[in-house]
PDB file of C-alpha atoms in Angstrom:
ATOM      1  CA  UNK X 460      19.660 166.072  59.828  1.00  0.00           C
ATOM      2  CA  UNK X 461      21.884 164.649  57.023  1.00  0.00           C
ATOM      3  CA  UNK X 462      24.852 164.791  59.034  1.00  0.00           C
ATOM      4  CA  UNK X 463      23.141 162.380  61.461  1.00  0.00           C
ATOM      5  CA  UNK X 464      21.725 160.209  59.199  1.00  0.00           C
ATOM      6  CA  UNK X 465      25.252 159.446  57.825  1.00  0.00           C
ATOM      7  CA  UNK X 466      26.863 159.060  61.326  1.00  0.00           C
ATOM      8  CA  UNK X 467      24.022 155.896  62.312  1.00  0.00           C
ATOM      9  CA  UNK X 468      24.699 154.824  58.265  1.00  0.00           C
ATOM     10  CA  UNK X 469      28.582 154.762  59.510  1.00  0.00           C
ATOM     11  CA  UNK X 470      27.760 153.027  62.954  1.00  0.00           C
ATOM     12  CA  UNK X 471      25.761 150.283  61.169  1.00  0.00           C
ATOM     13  CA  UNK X 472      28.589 149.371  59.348  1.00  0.00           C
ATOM     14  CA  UNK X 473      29.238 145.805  60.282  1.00  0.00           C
ATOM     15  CA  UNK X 474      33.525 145.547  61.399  1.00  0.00           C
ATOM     16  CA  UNK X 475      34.041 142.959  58.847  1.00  0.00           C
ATOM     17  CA  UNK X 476      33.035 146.146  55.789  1.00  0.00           C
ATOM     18  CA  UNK X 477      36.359 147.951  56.537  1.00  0.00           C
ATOM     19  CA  UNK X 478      38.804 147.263  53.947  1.00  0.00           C
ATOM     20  CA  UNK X 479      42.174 148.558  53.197  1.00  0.00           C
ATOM     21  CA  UNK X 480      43.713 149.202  50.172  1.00  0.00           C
ATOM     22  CA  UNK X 481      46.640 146.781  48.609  1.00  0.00           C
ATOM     23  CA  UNK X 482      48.103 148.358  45.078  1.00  0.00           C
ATOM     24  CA  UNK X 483      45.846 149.688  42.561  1.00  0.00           C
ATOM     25  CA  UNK X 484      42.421 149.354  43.354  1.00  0.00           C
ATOM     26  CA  UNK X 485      42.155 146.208  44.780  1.00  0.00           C
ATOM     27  CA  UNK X 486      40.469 145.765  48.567  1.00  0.00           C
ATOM     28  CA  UNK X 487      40.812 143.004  51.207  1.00  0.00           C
ATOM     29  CA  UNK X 488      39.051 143.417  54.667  1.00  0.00           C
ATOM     30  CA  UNK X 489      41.271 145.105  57.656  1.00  0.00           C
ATOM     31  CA  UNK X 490      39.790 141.673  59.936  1.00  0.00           C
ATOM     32  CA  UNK X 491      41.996 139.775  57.834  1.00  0.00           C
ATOM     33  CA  UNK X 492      45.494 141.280  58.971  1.00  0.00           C
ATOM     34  CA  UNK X 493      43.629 141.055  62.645  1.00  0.00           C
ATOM     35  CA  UNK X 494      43.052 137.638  62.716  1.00  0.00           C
ATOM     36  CA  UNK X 495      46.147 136.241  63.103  1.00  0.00           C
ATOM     37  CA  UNK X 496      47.057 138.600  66.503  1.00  0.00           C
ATOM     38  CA  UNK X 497      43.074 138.280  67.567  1.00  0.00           C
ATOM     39  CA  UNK X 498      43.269 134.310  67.459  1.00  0.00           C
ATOM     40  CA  UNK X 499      44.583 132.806  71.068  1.00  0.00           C
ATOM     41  CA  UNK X 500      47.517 130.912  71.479  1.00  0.00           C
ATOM     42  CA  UNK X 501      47.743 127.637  70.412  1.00  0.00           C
ATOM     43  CA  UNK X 502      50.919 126.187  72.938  1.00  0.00           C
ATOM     44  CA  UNK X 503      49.861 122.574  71.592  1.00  0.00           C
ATOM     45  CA  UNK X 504      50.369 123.743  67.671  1.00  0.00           C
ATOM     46  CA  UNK X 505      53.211 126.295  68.801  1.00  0.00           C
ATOM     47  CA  UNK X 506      55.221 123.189  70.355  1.00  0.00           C
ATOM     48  CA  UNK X 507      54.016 120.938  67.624  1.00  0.00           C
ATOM     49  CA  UNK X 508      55.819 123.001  64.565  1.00  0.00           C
ATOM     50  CA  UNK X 509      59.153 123.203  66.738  1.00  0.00           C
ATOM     51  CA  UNK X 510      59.253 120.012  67.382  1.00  0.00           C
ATOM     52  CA  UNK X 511      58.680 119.136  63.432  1.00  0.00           C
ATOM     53  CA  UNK X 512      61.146 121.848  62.923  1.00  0.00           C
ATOM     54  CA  UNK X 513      63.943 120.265  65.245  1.00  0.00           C
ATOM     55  CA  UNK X 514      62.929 116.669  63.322  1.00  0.00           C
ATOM     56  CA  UNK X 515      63.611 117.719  60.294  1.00  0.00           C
ATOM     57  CA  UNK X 516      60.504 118.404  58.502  1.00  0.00           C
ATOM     58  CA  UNK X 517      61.497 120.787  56.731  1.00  0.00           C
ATOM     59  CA  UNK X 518      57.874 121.204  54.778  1.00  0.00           C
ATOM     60  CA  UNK X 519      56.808 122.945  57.955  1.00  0.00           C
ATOM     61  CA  UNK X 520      58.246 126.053  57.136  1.00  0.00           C
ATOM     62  CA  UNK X 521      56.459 126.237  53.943  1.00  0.00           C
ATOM     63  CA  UNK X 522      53.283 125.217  55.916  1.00  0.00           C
ATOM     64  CA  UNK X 523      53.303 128.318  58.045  1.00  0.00           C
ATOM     65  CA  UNK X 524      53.540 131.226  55.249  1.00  0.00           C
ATOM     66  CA  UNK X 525      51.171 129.762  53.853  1.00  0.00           C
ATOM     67  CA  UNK X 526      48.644 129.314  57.217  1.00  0.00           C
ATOM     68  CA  UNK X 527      47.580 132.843  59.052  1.00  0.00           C
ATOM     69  CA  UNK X 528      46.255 131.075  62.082  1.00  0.00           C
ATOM     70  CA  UNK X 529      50.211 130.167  62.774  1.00  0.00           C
ATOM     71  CA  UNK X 530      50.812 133.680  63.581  1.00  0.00           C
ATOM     72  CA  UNK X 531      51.245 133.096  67.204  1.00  0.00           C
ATOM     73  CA  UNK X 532      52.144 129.942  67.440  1.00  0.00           C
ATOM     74  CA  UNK X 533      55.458 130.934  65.558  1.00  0.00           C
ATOM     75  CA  UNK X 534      56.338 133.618  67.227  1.00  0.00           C
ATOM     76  CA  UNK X 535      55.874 131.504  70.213  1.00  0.00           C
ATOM     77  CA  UNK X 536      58.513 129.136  68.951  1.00  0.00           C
ATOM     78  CA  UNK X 537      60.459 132.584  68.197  1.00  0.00           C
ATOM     79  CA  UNK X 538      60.565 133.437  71.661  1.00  0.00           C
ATOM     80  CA  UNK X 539      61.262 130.180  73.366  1.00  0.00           C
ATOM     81  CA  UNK X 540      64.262 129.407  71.036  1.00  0.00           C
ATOM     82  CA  UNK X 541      65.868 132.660  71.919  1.00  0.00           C
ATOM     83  CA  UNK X 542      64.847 132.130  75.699  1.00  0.00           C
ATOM     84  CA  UNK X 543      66.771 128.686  76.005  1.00  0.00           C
ATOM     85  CA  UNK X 544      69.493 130.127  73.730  1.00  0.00           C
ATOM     86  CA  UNK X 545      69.965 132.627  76.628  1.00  0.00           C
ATOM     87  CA  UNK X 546      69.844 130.117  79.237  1.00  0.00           C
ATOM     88  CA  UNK X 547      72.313 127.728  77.858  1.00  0.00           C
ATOM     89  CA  UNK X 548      74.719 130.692  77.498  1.00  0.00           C
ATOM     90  CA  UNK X 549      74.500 132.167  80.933  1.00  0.00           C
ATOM     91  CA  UNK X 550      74.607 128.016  82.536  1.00  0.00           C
ATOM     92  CA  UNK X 551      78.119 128.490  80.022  1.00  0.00           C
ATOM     93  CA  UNK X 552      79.520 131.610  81.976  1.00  0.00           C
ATOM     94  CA  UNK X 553      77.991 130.265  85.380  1.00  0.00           C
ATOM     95  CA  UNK X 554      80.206 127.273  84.584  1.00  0.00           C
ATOM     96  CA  UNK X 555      83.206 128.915  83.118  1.00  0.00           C
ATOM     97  CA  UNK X 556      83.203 130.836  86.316  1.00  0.00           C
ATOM     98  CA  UNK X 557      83.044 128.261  88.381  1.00  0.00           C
ATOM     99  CA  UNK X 558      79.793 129.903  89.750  1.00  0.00           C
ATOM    100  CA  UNK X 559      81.512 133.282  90.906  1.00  0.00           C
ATOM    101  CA  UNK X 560      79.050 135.160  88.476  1.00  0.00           C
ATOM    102  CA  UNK X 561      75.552 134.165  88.526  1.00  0.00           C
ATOM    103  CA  UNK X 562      73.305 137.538  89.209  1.00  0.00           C
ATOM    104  CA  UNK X 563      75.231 139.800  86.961  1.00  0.00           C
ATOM    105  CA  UNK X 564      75.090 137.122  83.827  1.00  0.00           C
ATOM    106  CA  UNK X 565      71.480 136.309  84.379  1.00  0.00           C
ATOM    107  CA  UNK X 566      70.665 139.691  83.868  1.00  0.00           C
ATOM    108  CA  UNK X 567      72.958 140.700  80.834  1.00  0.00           C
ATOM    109  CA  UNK X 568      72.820 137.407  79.228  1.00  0.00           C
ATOM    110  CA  UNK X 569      69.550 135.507  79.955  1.00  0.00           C
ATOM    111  CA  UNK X 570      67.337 139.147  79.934  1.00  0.00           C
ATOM    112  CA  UNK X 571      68.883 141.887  78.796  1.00  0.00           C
ATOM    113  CA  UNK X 572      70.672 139.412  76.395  1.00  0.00           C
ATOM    114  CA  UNK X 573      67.168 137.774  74.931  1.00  0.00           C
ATOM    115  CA  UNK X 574      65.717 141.143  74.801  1.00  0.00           C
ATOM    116  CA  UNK X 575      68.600 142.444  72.460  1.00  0.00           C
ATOM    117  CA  UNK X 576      68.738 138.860  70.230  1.00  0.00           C
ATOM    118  CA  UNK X 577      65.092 139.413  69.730  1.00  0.00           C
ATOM    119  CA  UNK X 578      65.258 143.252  68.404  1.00  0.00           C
ATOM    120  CA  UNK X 579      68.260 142.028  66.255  1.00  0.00           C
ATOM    121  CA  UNK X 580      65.964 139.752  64.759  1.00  0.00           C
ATOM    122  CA  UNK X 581      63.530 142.043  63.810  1.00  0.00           C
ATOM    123  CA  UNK X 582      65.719 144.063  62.189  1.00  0.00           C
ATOM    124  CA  UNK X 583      66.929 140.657  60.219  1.00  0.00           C
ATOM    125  CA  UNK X 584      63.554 139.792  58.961  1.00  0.00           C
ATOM    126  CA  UNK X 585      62.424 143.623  58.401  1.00  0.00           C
ATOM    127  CA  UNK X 586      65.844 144.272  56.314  1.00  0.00           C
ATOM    128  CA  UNK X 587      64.935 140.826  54.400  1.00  0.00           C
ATOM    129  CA  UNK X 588      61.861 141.688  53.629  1.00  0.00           C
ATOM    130  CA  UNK X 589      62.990 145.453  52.703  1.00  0.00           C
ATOM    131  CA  UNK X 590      65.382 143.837  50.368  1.00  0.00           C
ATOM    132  CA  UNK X 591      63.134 141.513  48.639  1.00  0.00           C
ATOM    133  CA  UNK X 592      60.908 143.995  47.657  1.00  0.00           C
ATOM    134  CA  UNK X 593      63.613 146.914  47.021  1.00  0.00           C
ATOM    135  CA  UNK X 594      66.254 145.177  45.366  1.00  0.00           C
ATOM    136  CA  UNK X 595      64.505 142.089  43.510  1.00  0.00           C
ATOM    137  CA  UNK X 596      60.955 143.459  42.943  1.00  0.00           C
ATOM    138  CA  UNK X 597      59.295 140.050  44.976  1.00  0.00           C
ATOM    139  CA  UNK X 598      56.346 141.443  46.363  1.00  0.00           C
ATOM    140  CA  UNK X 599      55.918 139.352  49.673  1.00  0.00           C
ATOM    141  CA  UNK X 600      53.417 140.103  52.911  1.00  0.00           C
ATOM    142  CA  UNK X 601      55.570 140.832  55.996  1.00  0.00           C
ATOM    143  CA  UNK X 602      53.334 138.519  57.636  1.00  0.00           C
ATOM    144  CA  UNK X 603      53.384 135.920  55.498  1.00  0.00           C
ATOM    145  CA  UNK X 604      57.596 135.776  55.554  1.00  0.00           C
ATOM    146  CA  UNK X 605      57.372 136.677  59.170  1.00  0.00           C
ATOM    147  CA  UNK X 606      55.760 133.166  60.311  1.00  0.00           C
ATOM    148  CA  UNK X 607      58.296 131.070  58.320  1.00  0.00           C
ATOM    149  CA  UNK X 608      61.350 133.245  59.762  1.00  0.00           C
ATOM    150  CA  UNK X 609      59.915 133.005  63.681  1.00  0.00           C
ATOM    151  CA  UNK X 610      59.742 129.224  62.913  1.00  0.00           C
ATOM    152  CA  UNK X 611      63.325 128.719  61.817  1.00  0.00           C
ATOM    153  CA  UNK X 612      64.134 131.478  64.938  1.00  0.00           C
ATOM    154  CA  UNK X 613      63.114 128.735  66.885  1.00  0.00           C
ATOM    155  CA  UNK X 614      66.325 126.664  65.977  1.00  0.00           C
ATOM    156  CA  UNK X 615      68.196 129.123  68.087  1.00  0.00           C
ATOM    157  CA  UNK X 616      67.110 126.197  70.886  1.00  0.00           C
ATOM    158  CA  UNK X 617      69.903 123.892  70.015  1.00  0.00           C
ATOM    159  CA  UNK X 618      72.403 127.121  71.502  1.00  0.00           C
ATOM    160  CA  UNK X 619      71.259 125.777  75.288  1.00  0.00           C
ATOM    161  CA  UNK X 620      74.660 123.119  74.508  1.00  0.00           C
ATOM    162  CA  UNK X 621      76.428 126.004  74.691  1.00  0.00           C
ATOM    163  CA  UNK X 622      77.214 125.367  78.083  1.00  0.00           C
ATOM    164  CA  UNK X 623      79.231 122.023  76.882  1.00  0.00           C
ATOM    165  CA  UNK X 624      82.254 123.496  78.212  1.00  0.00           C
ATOM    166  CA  UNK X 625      84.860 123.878  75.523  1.00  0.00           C
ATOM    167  CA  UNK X 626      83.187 122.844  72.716  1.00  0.00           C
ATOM    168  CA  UNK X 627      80.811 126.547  73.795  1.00  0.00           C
ATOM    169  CA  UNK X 628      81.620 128.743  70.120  1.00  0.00           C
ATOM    170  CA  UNK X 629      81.339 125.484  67.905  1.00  0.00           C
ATOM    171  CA  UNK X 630      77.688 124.974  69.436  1.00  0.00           C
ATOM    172  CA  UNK X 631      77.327 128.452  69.052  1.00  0.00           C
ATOM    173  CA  UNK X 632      78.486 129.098  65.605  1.00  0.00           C
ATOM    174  CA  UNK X 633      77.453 125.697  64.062  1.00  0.00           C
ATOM    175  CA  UNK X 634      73.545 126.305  65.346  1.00  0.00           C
ATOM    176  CA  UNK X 635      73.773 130.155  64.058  1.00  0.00           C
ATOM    177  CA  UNK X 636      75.063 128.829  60.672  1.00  0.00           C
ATOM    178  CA  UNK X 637      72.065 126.522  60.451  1.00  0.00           C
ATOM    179  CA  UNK X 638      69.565 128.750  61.411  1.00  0.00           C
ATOM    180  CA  UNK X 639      70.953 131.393  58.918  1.00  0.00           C
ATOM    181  CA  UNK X 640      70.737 128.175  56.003  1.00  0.00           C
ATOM    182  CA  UNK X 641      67.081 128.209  57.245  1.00  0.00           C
ATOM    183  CA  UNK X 642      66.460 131.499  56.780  1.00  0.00           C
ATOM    184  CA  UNK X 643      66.670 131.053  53.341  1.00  0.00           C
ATOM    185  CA  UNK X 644      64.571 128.115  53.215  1.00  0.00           C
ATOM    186  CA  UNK X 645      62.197 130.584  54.927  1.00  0.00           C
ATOM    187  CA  UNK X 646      62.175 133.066  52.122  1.00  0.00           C
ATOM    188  CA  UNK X 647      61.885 130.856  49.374  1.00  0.00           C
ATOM    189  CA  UNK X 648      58.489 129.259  51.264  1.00  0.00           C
ATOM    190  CA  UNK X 649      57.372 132.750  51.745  1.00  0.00           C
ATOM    191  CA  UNK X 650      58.302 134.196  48.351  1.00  0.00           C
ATOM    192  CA  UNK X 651      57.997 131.202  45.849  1.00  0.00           C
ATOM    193  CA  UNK X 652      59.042 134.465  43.457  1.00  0.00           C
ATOM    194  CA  UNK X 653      62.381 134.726  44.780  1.00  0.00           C
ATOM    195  CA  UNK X 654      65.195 132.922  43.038  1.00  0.00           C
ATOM    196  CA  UNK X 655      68.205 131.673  45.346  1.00  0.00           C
ATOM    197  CA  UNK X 656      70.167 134.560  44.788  1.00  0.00           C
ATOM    198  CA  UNK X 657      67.503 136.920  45.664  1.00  0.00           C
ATOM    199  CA  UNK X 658      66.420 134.734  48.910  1.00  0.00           C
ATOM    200  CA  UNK X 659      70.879 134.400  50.234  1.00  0.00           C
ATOM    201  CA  UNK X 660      71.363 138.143  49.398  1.00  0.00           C
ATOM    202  CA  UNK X 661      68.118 139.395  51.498  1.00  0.00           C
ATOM    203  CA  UNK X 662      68.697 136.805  54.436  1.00  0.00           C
ATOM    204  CA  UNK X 663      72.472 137.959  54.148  1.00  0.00           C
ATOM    205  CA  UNK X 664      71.698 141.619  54.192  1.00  0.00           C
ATOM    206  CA  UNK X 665      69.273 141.321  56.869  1.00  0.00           C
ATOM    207  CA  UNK X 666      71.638 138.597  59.223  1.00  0.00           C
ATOM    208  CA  UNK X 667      74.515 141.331  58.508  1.00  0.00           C
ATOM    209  CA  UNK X 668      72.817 143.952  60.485  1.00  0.00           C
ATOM    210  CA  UNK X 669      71.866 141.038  62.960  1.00  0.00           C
ATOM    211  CA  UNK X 670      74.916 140.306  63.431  1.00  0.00           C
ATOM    212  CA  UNK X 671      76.446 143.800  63.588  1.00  0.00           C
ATOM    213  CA  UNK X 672      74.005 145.303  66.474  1.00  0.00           C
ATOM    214  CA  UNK X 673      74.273 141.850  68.666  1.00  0.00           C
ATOM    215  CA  UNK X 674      78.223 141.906  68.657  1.00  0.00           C
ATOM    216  CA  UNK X 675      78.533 146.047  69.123  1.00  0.00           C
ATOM    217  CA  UNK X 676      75.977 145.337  71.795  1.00  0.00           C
ATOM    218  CA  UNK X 677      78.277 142.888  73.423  1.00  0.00           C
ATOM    219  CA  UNK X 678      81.406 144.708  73.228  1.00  0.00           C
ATOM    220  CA  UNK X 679      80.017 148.228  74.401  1.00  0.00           C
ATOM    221  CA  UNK X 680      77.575 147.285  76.490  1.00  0.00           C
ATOM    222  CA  UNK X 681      78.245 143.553  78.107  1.00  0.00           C
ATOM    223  CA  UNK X 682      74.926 142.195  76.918  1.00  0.00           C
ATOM    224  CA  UNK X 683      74.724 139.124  74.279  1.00  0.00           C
ATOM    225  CA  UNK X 684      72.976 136.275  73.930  1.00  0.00           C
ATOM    226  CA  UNK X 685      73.180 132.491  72.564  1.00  0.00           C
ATOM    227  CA  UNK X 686      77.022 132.647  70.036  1.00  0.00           C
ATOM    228  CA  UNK X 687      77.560 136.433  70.980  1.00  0.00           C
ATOM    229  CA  UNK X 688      78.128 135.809  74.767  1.00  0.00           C
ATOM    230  CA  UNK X 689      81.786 135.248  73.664  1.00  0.00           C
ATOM    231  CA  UNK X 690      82.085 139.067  72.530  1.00  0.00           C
ATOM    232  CA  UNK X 691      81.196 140.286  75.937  1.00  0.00           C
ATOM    233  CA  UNK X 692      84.102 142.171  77.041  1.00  0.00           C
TER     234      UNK X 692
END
C-alpha cells in the first residue's frame, strides 16, 4: 500500500519540480536546460543576429550568451554559414575545372565537406570550453559559450567568394582568420571571467584540433570544406 502511495506522490509531481544538481548543493530545474532545444525556431531572429553579425555589431555576440531563447536561432546561423561556405567552395572547383567535376565535388565538398566542418567545430568549441574550465579555472555553461561561438560560426558565410577565381585561399584564409578573432570575442562574452590570455589560448587549443581533423580529412580522404578545399589531394 505504501509503495503505491509513493508511486501516485511521484506521478503528481508537476515536470517543472525536477531539478538537477550544479556544484555543492545548489538546484536549478532540468526545464531550464530544455527550453532552449523545446522553443521553435525563430528564422526571423536566426537571420536577424547574422545579419547584425555580418554589420558589424559586434554587441550581438555578447547578446546571445547571455539570452537562452537564442539557442536555435544560433545554431541556425551555425549551419547556414558552413552551408554557403561549402557552396562557394565547390562553385570554386566547378570553375577551376572548367565544369569537368560537378557530381563528385558536390558530394565531397558541399555534403560530405559541411558535414566534416561542422564536427570539427564541435570539437573547437568542446576543446574551448574543456580548456577554460581545465586550465584557467573559468567556470562557464557549455550552452551559454555555445550560442556566442555558433553566432561567430556564422561568419564562415563570407567563404562563398571563394569561388573568385584566384584570389580562392586569400578569401579563404582571410574569412577563417576573422572568424577565429571572433572566437575570442565569443569567449570573453560568454566568460566575462576569462582574461585575454585565457580566452586566445582556449579558442587556439580548440581551432588547433579544428584545424588538424579538417586538413587530415582533406588529404586522406578528399573531403573539405570552405579554406580546406585546397588540401584535397
Amino acid at each position: 500500500m505504501s509503495r503505491r502511495v509513493t508511486m501516485m506522490q511521484m506521478r503528481s509531481q508537476p515536470v517543472g519540480a525536477w531539478t538537477r544538481t550544479l556544484g555543492r548543493g545548489s538546484r536549478l530545474p532540468a526545464t531550464r536546460y530544455l527550453s532552449g532545444l523545446d522553443a521553435p525556431l525563430d528564422w526571423r531572429r536566426a537571420l536577424s543576429l547574422h545579419r547584425r553579425l555580418l554589420a558589424g555589431e559586434l554587441g550581438v555576440i555578447g547578446e546571445v550568451s547571455r539570452n537562452e531563447s537564442d539557442t536555435k536561432p544560433t545554431l541556425a546561423v551555425l549551419l547556414l554559414g558552413m552551408l554557403v561556405a561549402g557552396l562557394g567552395a565547390w562553385l570554386w572547383v566547378v570553375i577551376d575545372t572548367r565544369g569537368a567535376e560537378i557530381a563528385g565535388p558536390a558530394l565531397n565538398v558541399l555534403l560530405l565537406g559541411t558535414v566534416a566542418s561542422l564536427g570539427a567545430w564541435a570539437l573547437w568549441l568542446g576543446l574551448t570550453w574543456h580548456a577554460l574550465r581545465s586550465i584557467f579555472q573559468v567556470e562557464v555553461g557549455w550552452r551559454d559559450l555555445m550560442r556566442p561561438m555558433s553566432l561567430v560560426g556564422g561568419f564562415a558565410v563570407w567563404q562563398f567568394f571563394m569561388l573568385a577565381g584566384p584570389a580562392s585561399f586569400a578569401v579563404g584564409l582571410i574569412a577563417t582568420i576573422a572568424g577565429v578573432l571572433l572566437a575570442v570575442l565569443a569567449v570573453r562574452a560568454a566568460a566575462p571571467l576569462a582574461d585575454d590570455r585565457a580566452a586566445i589560448i582556449s579558442v587556439g587549443v580548440g581551432f588547433g584540433v579544428y584545424a588538424l581533423v579538417l586538413s587530415l580529412a582533406a588529404d586522406l580522404l578528399g573531403i573539405g570544406s570552405g579554406l580546406f578545399v585546397h588540401a584535397i589531394g
